[in-house]
PDB file of C-alpha atoms in Angstrom:
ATOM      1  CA  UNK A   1      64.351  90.178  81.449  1.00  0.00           C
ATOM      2  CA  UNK A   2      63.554  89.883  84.947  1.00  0.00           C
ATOM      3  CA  UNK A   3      65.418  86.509  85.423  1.00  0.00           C
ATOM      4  CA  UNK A   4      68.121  88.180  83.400  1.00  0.00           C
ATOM      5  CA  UNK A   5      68.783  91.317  85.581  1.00  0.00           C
ATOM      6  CA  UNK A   6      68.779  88.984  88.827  1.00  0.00           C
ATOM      7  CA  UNK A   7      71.716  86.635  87.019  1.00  0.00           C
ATOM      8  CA  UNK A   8      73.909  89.678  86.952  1.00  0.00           C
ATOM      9  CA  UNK A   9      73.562  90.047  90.679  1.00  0.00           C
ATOM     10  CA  UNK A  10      75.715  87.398  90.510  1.00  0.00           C
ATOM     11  CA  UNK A  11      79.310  90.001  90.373  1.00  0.00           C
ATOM     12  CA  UNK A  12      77.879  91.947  93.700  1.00  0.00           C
ATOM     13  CA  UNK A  13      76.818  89.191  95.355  1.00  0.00           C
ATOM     14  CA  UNK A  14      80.025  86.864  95.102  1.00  0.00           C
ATOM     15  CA  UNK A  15      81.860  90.579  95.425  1.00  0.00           C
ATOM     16  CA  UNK A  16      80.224  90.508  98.805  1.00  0.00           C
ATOM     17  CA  UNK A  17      81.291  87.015 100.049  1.00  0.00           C
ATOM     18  CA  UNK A  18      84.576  87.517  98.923  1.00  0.00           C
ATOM     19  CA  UNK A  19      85.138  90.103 101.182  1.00  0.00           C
ATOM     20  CA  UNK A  20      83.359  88.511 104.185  1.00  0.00           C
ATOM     21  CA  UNK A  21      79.614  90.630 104.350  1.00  0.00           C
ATOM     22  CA  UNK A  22      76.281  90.428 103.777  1.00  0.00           C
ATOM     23  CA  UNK A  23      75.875  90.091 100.422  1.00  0.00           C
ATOM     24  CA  UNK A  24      72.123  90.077 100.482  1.00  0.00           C
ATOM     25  CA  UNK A  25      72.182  93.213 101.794  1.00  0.00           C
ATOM     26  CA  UNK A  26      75.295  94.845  99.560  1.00  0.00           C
ATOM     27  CA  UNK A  27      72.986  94.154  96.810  1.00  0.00           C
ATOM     28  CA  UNK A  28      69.979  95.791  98.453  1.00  0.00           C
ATOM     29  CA  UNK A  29      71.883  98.551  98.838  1.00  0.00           C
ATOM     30  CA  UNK A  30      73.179  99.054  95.223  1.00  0.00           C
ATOM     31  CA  UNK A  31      69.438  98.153  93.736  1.00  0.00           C
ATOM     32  CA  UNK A  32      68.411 101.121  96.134  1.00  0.00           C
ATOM     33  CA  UNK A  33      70.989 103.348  94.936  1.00  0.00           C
ATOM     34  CA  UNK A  34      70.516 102.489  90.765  1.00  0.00           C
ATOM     35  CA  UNK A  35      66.471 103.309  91.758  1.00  0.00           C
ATOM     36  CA  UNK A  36      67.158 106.882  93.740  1.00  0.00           C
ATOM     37  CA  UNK A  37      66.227 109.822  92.327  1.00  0.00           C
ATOM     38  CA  UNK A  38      68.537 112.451  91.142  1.00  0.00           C
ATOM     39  CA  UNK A  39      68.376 114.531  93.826  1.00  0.00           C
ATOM     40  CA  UNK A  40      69.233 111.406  96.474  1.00  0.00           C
ATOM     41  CA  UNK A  41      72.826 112.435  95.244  1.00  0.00           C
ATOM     42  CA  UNK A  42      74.927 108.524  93.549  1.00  0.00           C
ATOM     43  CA  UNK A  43      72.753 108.203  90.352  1.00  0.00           C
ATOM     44  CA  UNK A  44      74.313 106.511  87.242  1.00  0.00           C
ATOM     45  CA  UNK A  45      75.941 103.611  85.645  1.00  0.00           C
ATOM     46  CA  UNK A  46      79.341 104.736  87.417  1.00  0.00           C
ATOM     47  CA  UNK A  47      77.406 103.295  91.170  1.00  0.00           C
ATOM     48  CA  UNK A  48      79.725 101.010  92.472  1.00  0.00           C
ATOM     49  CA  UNK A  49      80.505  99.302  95.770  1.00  0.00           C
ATOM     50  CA  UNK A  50      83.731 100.315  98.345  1.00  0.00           C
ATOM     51  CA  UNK A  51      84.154  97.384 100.079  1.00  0.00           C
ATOM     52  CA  UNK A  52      87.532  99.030 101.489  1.00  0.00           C
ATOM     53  CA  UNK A  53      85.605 100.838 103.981  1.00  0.00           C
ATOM     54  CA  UNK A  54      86.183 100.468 107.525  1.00  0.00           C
ATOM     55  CA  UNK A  55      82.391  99.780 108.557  1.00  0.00           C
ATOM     56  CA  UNK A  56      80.729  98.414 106.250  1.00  0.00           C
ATOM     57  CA  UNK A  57      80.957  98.475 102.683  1.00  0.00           C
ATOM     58  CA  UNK A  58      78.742 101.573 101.121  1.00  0.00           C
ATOM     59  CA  UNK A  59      77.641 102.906  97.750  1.00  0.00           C
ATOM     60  CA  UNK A  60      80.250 105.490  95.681  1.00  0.00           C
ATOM     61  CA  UNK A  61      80.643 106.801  92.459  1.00  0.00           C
ATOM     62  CA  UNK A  62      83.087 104.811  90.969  1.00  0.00           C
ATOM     63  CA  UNK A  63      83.703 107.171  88.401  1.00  0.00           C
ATOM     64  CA  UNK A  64      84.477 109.840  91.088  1.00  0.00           C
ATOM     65  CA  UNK A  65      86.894 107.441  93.346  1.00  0.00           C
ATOM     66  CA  UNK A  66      88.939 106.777  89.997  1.00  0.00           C
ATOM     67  CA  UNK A  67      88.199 103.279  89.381  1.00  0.00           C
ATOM     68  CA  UNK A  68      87.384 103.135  85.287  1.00  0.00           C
ATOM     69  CA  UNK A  69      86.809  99.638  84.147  1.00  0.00           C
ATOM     70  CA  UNK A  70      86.318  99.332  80.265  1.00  0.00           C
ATOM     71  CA  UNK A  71      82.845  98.921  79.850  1.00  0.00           C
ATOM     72  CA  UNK A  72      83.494  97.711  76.020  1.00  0.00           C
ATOM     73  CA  UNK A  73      84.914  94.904  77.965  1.00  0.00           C
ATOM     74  CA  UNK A  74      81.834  93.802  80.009  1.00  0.00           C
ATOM     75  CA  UNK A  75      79.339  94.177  76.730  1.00  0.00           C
ATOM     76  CA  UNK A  76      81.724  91.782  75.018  1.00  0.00           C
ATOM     77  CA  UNK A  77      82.055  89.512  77.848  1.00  0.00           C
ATOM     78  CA  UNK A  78      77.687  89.755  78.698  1.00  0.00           C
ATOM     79  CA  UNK A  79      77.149  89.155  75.063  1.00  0.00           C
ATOM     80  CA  UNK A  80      79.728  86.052  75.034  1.00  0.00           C
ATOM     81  CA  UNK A  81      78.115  84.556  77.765  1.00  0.00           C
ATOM     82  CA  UNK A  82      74.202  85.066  76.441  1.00  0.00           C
ATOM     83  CA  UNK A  83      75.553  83.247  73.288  1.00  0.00           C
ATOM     84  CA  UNK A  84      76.703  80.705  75.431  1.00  0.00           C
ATOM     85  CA  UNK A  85      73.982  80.421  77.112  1.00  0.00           C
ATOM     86  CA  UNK A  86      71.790  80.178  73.603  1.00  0.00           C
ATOM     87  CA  UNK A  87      73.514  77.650  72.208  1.00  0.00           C
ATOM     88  CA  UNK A  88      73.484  75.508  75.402  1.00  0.00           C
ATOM     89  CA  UNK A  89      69.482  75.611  75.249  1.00  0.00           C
ATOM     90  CA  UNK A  90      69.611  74.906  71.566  1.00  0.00           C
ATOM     91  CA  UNK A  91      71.477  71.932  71.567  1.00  0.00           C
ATOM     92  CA  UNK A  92      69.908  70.703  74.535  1.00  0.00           C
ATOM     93  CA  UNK A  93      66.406  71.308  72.943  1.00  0.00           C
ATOM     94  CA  UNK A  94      67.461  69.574  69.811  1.00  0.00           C
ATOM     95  CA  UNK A  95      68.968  66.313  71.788  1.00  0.00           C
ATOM     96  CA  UNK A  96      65.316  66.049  74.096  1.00  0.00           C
ATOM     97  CA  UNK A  97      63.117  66.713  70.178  1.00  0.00           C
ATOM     98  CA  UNK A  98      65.102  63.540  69.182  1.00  0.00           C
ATOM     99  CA  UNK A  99      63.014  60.166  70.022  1.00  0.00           C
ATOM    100  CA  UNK A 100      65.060  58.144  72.459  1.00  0.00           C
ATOM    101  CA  UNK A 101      65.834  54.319  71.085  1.00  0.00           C
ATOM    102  CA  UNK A 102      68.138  52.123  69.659  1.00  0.00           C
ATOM    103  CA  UNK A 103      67.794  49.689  66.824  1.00  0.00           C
ATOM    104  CA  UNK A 104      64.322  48.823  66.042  1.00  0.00           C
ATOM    105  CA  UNK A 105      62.988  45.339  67.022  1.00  0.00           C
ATOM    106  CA  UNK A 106      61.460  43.035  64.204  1.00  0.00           C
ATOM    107  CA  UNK A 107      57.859  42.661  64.047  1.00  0.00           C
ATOM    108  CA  UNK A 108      57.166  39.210  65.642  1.00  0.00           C
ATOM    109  CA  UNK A 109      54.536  36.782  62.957  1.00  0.00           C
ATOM    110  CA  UNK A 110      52.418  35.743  65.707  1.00  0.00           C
ATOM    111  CA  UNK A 111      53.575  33.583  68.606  1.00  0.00           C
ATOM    112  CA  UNK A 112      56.622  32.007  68.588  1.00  0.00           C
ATOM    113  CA  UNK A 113      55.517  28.368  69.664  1.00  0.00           C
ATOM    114  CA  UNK A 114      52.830  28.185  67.233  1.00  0.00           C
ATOM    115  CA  UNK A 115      55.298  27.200  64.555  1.00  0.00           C
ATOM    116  CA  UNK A 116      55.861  22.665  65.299  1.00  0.00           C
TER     117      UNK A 116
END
């Protein structure tokens, strides 16, 4: 799960470069915000990033700024790509199960100058 959660980094971090900053620390600073407490004030699935500020880019409630993306849209679109994923694996685990070879060789009757 671990591994998973660190793939979808992925969005914030190329978010980041796209716009020219650190995206190492973007993405510290939206873990930070997803683990604050209530009372820290941006709590939610609605924490996004505005990368239109004039500073630096900073934490926001997307929700609150107006910017609604679908989220049916991203479930379909995460689940799409896990299924990719899972049937990349599969196959590949079925090709390296297979043995590796060719035709089989015929068993050689001794040596082959023993026969005048």
């Amino acid at each position: 799960m671990k591994a998973f959660g660190q793939a979808l980094q992925i969005f914030a971090r190329t978010l980041g470069d796209n716009v020219g900053v650190d995206s190492t620390a973007l993405v510290a600073k939206l873990i930070a915000a997803h683990h604050a407490s209530a009372s820290d004030g941006l709590v939610g699935p609605s924490i996004g990033i505005d990368v239109e500020c004039e500073n630096e880019p900073r934490v926001l409630d997307a929700k609150e700024a107006g910017i609604l993306d679908p989220l049916s849209v991203k479930q379909w679109a995460i689940r799409y790509a896990v299924q990719a994923a899972l049937t990349v694996l599969q196959v590949d685990q079925i090709v390296m199960a297979k043995t590796a070879g060719g035709p089989k060789l015929p068993k050689q009757q001794g040596n082959w100058d023993d026969q005048d």
